[in-house]
Coordinates of C-alpha atoms and ligand atoms in Angstrom, one line a residue:
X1 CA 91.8 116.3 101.4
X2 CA 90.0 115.9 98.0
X3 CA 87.5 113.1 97.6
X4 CA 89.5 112.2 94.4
X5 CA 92.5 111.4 96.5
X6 CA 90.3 109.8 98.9
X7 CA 88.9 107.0 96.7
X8 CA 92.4 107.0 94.5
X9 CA 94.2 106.1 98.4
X10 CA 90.5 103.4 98.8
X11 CA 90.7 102.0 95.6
X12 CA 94.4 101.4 96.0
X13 CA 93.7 98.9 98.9
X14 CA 91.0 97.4 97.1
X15 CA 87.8 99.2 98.8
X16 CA 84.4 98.5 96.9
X17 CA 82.6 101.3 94.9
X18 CA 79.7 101.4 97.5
X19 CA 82.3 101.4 100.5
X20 CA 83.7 104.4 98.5
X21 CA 80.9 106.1 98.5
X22 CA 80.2 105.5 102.4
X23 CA 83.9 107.0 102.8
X24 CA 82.4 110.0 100.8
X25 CA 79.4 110.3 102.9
X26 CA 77.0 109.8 100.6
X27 CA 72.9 109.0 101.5
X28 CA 70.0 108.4 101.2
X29 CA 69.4 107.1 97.9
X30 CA 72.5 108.6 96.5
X31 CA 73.5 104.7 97.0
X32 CA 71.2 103.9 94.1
X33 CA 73.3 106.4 91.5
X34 CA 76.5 105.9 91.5
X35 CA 77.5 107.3 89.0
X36 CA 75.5 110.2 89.3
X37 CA 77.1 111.1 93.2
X38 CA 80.8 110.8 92.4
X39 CA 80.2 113.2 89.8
X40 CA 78.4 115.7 92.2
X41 CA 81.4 115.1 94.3
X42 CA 84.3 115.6 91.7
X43 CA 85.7 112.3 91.5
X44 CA 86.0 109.9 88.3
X45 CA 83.7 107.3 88.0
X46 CA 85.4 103.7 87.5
X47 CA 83.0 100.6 86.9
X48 CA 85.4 98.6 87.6
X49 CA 86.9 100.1 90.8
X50 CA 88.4 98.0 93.4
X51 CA 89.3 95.2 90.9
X52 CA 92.9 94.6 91.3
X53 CA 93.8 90.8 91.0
X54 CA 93.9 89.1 87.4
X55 CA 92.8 85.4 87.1
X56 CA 96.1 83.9 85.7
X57 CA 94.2 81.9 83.2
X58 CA 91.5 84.1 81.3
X59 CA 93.8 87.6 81.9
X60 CA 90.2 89.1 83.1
X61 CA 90.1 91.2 85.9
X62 CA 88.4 89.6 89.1
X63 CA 86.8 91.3 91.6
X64 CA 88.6 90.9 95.1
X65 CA 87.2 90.7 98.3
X66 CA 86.3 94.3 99.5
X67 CA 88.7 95.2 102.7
X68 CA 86.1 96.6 104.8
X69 CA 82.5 95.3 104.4
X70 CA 84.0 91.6 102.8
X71 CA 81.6 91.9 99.8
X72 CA 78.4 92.8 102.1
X73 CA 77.4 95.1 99.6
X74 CA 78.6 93.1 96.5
X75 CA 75.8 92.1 93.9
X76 CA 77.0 88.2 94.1
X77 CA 76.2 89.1 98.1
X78 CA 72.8 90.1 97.7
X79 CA 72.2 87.4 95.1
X80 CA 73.0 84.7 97.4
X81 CA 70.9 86.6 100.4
X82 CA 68.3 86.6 98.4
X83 CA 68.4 83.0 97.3
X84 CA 68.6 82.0 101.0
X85 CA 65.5 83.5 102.1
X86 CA 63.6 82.4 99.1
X87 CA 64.3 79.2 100.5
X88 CA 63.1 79.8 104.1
X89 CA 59.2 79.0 105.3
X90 CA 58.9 83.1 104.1
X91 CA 56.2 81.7 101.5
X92 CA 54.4 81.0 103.8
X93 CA 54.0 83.9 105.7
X94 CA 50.8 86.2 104.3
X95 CA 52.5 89.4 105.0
X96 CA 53.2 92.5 103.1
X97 CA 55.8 93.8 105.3
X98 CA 59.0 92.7 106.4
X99 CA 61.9 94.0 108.6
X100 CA 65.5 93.3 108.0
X101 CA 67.5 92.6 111.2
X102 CA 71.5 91.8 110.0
X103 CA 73.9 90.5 112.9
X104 CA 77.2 91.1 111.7
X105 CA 80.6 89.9 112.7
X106 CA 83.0 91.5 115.1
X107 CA 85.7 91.4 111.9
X108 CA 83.7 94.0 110.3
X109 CA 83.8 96.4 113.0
X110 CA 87.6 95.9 113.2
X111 CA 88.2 96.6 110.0
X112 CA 86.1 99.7 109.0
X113 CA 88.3 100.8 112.5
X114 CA 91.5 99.7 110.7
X115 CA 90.3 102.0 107.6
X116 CA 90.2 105.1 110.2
X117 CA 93.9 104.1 110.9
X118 CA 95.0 104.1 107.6
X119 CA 93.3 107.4 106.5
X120 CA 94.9 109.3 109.3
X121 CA 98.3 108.2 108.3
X122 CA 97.7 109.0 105.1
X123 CA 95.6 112.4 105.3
X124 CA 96.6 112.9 108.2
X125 CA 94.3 116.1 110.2
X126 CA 92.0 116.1 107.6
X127 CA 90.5 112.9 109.2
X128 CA 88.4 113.6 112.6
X129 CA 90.2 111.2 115.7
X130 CA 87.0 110.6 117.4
X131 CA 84.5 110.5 114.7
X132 CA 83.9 107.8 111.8
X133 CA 85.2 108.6 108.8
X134 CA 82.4 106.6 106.9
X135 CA 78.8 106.0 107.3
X136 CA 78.5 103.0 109.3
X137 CA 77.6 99.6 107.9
X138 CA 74.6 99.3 109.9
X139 CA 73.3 102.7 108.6
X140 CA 74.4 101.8 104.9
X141 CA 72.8 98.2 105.2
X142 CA 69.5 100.5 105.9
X143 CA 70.6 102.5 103.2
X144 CA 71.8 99.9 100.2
X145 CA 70.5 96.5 101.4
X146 CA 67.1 97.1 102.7
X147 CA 65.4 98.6 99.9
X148 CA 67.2 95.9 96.9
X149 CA 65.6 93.0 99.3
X150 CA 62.4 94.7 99.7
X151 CA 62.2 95.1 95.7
X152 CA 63.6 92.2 94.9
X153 CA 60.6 90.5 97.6
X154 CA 58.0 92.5 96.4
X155 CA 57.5 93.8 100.3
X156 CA 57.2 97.0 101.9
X157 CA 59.6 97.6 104.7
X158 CA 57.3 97.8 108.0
X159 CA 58.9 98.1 111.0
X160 CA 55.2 98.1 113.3
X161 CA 54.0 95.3 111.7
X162 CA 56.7 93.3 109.5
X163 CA 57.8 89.8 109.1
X164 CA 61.1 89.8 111.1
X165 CA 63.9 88.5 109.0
X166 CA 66.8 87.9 111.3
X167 CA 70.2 87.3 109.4
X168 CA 73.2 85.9 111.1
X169 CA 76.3 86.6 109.2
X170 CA 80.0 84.8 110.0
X171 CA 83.1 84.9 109.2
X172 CA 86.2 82.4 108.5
X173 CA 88.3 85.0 110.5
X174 CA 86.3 86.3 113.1
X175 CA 87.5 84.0 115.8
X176 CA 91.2 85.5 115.0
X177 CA 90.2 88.9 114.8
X178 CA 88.5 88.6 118.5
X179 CA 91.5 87.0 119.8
X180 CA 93.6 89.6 118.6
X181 CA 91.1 92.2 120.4
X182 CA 91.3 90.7 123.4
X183 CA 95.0 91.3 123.8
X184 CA 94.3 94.6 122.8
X185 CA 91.4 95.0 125.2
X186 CA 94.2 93.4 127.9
X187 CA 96.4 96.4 127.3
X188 CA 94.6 99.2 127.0
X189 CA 92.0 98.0 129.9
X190 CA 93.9 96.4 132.3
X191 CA 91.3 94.5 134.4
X192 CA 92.0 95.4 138.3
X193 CA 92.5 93.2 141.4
X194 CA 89.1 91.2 141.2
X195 CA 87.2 92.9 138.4
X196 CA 85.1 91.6 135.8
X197 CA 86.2 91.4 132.8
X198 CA 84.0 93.2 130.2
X199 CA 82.9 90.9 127.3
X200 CA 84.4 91.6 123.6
X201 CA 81.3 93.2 122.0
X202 CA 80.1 95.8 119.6
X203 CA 79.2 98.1 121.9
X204 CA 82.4 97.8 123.6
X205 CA 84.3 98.9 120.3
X206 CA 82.3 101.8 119.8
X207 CA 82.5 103.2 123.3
X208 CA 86.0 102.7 123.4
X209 CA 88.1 102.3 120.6
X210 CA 88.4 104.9 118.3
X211 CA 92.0 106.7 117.1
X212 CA 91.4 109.6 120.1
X213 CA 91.4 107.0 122.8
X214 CA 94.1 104.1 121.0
X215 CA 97.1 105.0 119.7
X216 CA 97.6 104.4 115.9
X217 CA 101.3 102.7 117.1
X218 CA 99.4 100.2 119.7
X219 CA 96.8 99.4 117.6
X220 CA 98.7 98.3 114.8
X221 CA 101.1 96.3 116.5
X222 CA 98.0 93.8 116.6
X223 CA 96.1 94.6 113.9
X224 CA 97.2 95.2 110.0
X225 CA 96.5 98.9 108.8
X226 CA 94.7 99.2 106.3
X227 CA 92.7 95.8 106.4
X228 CA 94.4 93.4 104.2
X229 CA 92.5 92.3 101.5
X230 CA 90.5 88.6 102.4
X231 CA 89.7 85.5 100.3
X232 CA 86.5 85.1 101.4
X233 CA 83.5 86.8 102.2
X234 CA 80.9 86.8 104.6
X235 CA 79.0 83.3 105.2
X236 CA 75.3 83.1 105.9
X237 CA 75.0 81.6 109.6
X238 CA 71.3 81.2 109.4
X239 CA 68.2 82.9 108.1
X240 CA 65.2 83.3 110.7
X241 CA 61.7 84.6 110.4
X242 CA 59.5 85.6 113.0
X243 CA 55.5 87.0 111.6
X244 CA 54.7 89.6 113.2
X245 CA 52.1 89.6 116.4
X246 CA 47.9 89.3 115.5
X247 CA 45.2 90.1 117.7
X248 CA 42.0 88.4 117.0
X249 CA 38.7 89.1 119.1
X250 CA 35.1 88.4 119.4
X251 CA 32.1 87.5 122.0
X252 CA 31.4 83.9 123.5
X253 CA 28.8 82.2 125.2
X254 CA 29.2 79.6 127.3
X255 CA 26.7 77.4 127.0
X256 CA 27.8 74.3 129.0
X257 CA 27.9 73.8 133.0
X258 CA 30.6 71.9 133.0
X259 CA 33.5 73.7 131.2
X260 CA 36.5 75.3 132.4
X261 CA 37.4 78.5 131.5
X262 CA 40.9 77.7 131.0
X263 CA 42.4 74.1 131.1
X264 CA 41.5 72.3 134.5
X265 CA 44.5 70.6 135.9
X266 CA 44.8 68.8 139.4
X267 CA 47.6 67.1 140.3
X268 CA 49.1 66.5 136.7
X269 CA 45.5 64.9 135.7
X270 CA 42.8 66.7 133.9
X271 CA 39.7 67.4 135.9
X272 CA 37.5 68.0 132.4
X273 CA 38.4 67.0 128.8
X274 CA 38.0 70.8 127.2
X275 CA 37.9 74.0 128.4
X276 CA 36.6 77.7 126.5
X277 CA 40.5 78.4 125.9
X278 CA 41.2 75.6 123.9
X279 CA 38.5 75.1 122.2
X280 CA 38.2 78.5 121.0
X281 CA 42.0 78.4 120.4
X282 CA 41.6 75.2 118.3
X283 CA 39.3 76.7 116.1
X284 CA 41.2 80.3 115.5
X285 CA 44.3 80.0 116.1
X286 CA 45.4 76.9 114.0
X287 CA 43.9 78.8 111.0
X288 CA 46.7 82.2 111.9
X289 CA 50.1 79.9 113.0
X290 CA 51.9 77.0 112.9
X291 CA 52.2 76.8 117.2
X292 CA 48.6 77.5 119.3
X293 CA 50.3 76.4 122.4
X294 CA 51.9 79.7 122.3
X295 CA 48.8 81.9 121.7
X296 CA 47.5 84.2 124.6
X297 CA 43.7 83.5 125.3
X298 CA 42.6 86.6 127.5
X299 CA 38.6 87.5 128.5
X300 CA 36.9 90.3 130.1
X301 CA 36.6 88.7 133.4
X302 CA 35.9 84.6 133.6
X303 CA 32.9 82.3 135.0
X304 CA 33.0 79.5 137.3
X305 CA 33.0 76.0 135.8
X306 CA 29.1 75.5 136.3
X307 CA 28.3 78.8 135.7
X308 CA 26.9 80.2 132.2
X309 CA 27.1 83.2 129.8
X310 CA 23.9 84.5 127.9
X311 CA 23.1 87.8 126.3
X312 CA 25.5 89.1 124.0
X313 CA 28.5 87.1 125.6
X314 CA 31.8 88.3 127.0
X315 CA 34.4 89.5 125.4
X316 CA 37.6 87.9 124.6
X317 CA 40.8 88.1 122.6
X318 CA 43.4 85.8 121.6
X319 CA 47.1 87.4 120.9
X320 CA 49.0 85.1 118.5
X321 CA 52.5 85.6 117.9
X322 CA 54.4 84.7 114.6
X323 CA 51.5 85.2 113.0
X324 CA 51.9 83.7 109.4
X325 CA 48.1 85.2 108.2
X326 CA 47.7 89.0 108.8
X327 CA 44.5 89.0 107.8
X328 CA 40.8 87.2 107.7
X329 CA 37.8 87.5 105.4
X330 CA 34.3 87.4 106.7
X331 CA 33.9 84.2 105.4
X332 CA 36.2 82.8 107.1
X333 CA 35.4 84.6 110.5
X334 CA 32.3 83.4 110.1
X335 CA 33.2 79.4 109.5
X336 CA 35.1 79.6 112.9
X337 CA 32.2 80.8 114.7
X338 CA 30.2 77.7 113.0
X339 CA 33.0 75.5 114.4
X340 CA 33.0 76.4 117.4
X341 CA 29.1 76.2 117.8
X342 CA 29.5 72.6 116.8
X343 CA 31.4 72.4 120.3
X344 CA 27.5 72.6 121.8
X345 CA 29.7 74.4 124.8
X346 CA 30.5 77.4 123.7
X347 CA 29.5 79.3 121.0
X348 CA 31.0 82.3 119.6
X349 CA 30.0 85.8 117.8
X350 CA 31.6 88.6 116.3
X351 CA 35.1 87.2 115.5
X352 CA 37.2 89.4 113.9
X353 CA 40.9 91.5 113.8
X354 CA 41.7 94.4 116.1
X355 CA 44.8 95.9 116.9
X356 CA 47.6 95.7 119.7
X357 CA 46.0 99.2 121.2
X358 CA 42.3 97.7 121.4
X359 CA 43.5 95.5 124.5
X360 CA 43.3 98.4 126.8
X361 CA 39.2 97.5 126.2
X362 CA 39.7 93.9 127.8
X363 CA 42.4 94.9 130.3
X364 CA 41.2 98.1 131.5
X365 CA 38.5 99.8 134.0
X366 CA 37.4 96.2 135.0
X367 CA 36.2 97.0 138.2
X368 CA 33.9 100.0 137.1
X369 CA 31.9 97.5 134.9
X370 CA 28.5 96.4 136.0
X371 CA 27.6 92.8 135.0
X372 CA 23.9 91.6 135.3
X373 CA 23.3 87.7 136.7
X374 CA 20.1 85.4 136.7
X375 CA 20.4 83.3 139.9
X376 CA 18.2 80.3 140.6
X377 CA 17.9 79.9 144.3
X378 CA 16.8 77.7 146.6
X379 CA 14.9 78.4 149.8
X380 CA 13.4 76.2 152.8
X381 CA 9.9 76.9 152.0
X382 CA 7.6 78.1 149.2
X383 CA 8.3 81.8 148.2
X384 CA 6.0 84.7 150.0
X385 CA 5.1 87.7 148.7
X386 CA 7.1 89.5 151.7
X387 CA 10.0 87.3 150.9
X388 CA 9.7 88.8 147.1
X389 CA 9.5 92.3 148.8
X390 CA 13.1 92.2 151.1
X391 CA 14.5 91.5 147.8
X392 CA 13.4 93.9 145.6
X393 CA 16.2 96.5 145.9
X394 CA 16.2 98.7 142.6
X395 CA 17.9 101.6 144.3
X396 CA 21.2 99.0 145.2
X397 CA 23.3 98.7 148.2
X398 CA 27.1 98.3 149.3
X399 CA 28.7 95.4 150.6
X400 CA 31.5 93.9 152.3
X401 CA 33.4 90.9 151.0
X402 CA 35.8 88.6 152.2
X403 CA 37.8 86.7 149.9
X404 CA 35.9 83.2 149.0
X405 CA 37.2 80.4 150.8
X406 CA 37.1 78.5 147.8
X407 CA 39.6 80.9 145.8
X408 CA 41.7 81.8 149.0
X409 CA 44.7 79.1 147.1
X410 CA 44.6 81.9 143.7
X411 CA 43.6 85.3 145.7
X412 CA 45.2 87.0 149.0
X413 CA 42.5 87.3 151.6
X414 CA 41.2 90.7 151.9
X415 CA 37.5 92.7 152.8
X416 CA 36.7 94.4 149.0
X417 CA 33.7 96.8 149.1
X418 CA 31.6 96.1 146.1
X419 CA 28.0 98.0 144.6
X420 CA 25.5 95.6 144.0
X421 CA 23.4 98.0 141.5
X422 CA 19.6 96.4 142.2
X423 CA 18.3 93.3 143.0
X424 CA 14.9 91.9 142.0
X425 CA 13.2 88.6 143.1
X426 CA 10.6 86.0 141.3
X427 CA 9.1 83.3 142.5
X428 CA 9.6 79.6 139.9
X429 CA 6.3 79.0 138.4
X430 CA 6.9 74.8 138.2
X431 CA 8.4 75.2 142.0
X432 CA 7.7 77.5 144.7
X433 CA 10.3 76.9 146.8
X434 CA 12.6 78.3 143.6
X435 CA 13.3 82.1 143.5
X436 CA 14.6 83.9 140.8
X437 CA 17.4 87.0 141.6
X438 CA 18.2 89.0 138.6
X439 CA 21.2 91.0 140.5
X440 CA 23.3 93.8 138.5
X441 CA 26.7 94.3 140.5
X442 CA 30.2 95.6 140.2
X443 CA 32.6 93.7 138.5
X444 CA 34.6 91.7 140.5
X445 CA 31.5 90.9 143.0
X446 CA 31.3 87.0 143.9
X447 CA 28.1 86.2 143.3
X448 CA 27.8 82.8 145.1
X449 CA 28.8 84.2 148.2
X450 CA 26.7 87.3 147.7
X451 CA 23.6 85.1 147.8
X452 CA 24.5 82.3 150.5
X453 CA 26.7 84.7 152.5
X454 CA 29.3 82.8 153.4
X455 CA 29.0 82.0 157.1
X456 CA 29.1 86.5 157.4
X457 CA 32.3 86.6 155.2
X458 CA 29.8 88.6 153.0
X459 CA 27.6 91.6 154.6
X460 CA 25.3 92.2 153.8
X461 CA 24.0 89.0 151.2
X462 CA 20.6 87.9 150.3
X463 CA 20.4 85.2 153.0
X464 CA 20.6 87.9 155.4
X465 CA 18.2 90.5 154.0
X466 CA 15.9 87.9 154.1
X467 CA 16.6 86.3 157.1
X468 CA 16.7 82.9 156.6
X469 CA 19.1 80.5 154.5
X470 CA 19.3 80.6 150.6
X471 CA 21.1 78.6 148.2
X472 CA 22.4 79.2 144.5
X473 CA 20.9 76.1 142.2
X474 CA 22.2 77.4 139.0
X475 CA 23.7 80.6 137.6
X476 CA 24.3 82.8 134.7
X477 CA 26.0 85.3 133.2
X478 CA 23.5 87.8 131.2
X479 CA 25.4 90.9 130.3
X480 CA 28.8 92.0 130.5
X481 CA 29.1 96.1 130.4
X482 CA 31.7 96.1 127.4
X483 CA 30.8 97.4 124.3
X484 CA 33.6 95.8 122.7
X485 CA 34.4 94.1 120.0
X486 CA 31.8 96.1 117.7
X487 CA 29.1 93.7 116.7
X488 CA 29.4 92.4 113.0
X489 CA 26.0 92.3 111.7
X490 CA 25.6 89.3 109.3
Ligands
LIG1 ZN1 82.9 97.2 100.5

C-alpha cells in the first residue's frame, strides 16, 4: 500500500489533514509540520485537503466535517476550546501548570473503527486485523492538542502538580451510535441465562471489537463503512478545573486551657466556640482556596482540651485541595502567623510550603518520639524532701497502661507498655503542697493517668512510687521530638 494511495482513498471520504497524518503514523511533533512529514513520507501535500463540499452561494470551497475525529483537531475546534476555558474561574488559579483530561464520545471510537473497515476493503492485507491502523485519538490529542493549549495558555504541561482541566465533549449522534452498538454487542455477545450484561464502554470496544474478532459483513450491517461524513461537530459538555493539592505546615502553641483540638461537638451542640483546627484553618486556608471546609488539618499528636503547648510547639500541616495559590511569600507567611496570635489561643510559628512526601514527618515513627511535660500536681500535705527523692528518676522506667476510661468511647481497650524517659520533682515556692513533675515519656504515654494512676489501670504511676495520692492541677506540653518543619528564622 503506498501512503499516497492511502491519503488519495482518506481524502476521498473527507478525512482531515491531521487525521491523515495519524493514518500515516506520524509523531511526536511531526504534527506540528505538516508539510514537512508528507513529504518525508512521499505523498503530495494539499492545503486544502479534505474539503469537498462547495457553498452554493460564494462557489468557495468549505471545509466539511472530518469523518473520524468530527473536527477535534480542526483550528475553528481549538479556537472555540480555547475561548471556553478562558471563560472558566482558570484566572484565577495561580498555577503554572496544567493537565488536559478530554472525555470523548463513544461516536468517535466507532468511527475511527469504521475507518479500519473501510481500509481493509479497500487495501485489503496490507491493513493489520487486530491492530489500529492510526495513532489513536487519545494519543494524538497528547500529540496535537496539548501542546497548542499549553502555548496558546502560556502554561507548562505538569502532570505532578497541574491545574486539572477536565473537558467533556458530546455529540448530536452519540445516543444513535450507542444504540446501534448495543444491537451489535447483542449479537456478537449473547448474554446467557441470568448474566449481566456488560455496559457499552470504551474499554469494552477496545477489548473486543476490532476486524479479527467482528466480521467486516456483521459489522456493517449496523454501522456505515467508511463513516459518513457529519454536519456537526463535537459540542463542549462542560469545562472543569480542579488546582492541584497544597501542603502547608508550621509549629503552634496552644496557649489557651480551654480549646479543642479539633471542633467539640456533643450531641449536635458545640461544647466550645473555637477550636486549634479552625482557627488555624481560617487564617491559612482561606488565603490558598475557595472551600476550607474541605482542608485536611493534621498534627504530630494532639492535647487535651485544658492542656497546653510551650517550647517550640507541635507540628502541624494542613492539606488543601484545589489549591488556587501554589505558592506564599514570607510576607505573607508571616501575616498569618500575626493573625493567628491575635486569636490569644493559639499562636503559630514557622508557616510555610512543603511537599506531599514531607507528611511521612507528621504521620510516621510516632511512637518512638519522646515528648517532655511540666505537670503541676497536687498532694495532701506540704512537699518533703523524701517525697522529692521517690521521684527523681533520671535513669526512667517502664510502664503498663490501660486504656483511659475517659477515651475508652474513641480507643479499644488494651494494656500498652510505654518508657517514661526520667522524671524529676520540685516543690511550688508560693505553695507547698504544689509539686512540680517535669516527665519525658514516649509518645503515646497518657500523662494524666500516669500521675493519678488510675485506680491501678496504670503501673507503675507517680501516686504509687510515692505512695500516697497525687493529682494533676494543670499541664503542659514543652517539647515535641520533631525536628520538622525547619525553623524560619525572621
Ligand atoms: Zn480529522
Amino acid at each position: 500500500m503506498k501512503n499516497q494511495d492511502l491519503v488519495d482513498y482518506l481524502k476521498e471520504c473527507g478525512v482531515c489533514l491531521f487525521c491523515q497524518l495519524r493514518y500515516l503514523k506520524a509523531r511526536g511533533n511531526e504534527y506540528q509540520n505538516k508539510q514537512e512529514y508528507f513529504e518525508k513520507v512521499n505523498v503530495l501535500y494539499e492545503e486544502d485537503s479534505g474539503c469537498i463540499e462547495y457553498a452554493p452561494t460564494n462557489k468557495k470551497k468549505r471545509r466539511n466535517v472530518c469523518p473520524t475525529c468530527l473536527d477535534l483537531f480542526s483550528d475553528d475546534f481549538r479556537d472555540q476550546l480555547l475561548l471556553s476555558i478562558s471563560s472558566t474561574d482558570i484566572g484565577k488559579y495561580d498555577c503554572d501548570g496544567i493537565v488536559i483530561a478530554m472525555s470523548i464520545p463513544i461516536i468517535l471510537q466507532l468511527r475511527q473503527l469504521s475507518m479500519w473497515y473501510a481500509l481493509i476493503d479497500k487495501f485489503g492485507d496490507n491493513v493489520s486485523l487486530d491492530r489500529t491502523p492510526d495513532v489513536s485519538l487519545k494519543e494524538a490529542i497528547k500529540l496535537i492538542l496539548n501542546p497548542t493549549i499549553c502555548e496558546k495558555l502560556k502554561k507548562s504541561y505538569d502532570i505532578n502538580n497541574g491545574l486539572m482541566v477536565t473537558i467533556n465533549l458530546s455529540h448530536s449522534q452519540e445516543e444513535e451510535g450507542i444504540t446501534r452498538l448495543e444491537k451489535l454487542n447483542n449479537i456478537v455477545n449473547p448474554r446467557k441465562r441470568g448474566e449481566k450484561y456488560e455496559k457499552i464502554s470504551r474499554s469494552l470496544i477496545e477489548r473486543k471489537y476490532t476486524p479479527a474478532r467482528v466480521s467486516s459483513e456483521l459489522f456493517k450491517e449496523i454501522f456505515d463503512v467508511p463513516p459518513l461524513i457529519s454536519n456537526e461537530g463535537l459540542k463542549f459538555d462542560s469545562i472543569s478545573l480542579l488546582g492541584p493539592s497544597v501542603y502547608v505546615a508550621g509549629r503552634y502553641r496552644k496557649i489557651s486551657r480551654k480549646l479543642s483540638h479539633t471542633p467539640w461537638v456533643l450531641n449536635g451542640e458545640r461544647v466550645m466556640d473555637d477550636s486549634i483546627e479552625e482557627i488555624i484553618n481560617r487564617n491559612i486556608a482561606n488565603y490558598f482556596c475557595s472551600d476550607p471546609k474541605k482542608v485536611n488539618f493534621m498534627s504530630s499528636g494532639r492535647e487535651d482540651v485544658d492542656v497546653r503547648c510551650l517550647g517550640a510547639g507541635r507540628p502541624f500541616v494542613l492539606e488543601i485541595p484545589n489549591a488556587l495559590q501554589s505558592s506564599l511569600n514570607s510576607e505573607k507567611a508571616r501575616q498569618m502567623e500575626d493573625n493567628i496570635d491575635k486569636s490569644q489561643k493559639v499562636s503559630v510559628r514557622d508557616i510555610q510550603m512543603v511537599k506531599r512526601e514531607d507528611l511521612s514527618h507528621i504521620k510516621m515513627g510516632e511512637e518512638h518520639k519522646r515528648k517532655c511535660y511540666r505537670a503541676l500536681c497536687q498532694i495532701g500535705s506540704v512537699a518533703t524532701i523524701d517525697m522529692l527523692r521517690k521521684l527523681d528518676l533520671q535513669q526512667g522506667f517502664e510502664i503498663q497502661q490501660k486504656t483511659p476510661i475517659r477515651v475508652l468511647h474513641r480507643r479499644p481497650l488494651h494494656t500498652r507498655p510505654r518508657t517514661v524517659y526520667s522524671l524529676k520533682a520540685s516543690v511550688c515556692q508560693q505553695n507547698k503542697c504544689l509539686i512540680i513533675l517535669d516527665i519525658v515519656t514516649q509518645a503515646g504515654t497518657y500523662i494524666k493517668e500516669l500521675v493519678h494512676g488510675e485506680f491501678g489501670r496504670t503501673i507503675p504511676s507517680v501516686a504509687s512510687l510515692l505512695g500516697q495520692p497525687i493529682d494533676i492541677v494543670a499541664l503542659d506540653v514543652m517539647e515535641i521530638d520533631l525536628d520538622w518543619p525547619p525553623s524560619i528564622s525572621v
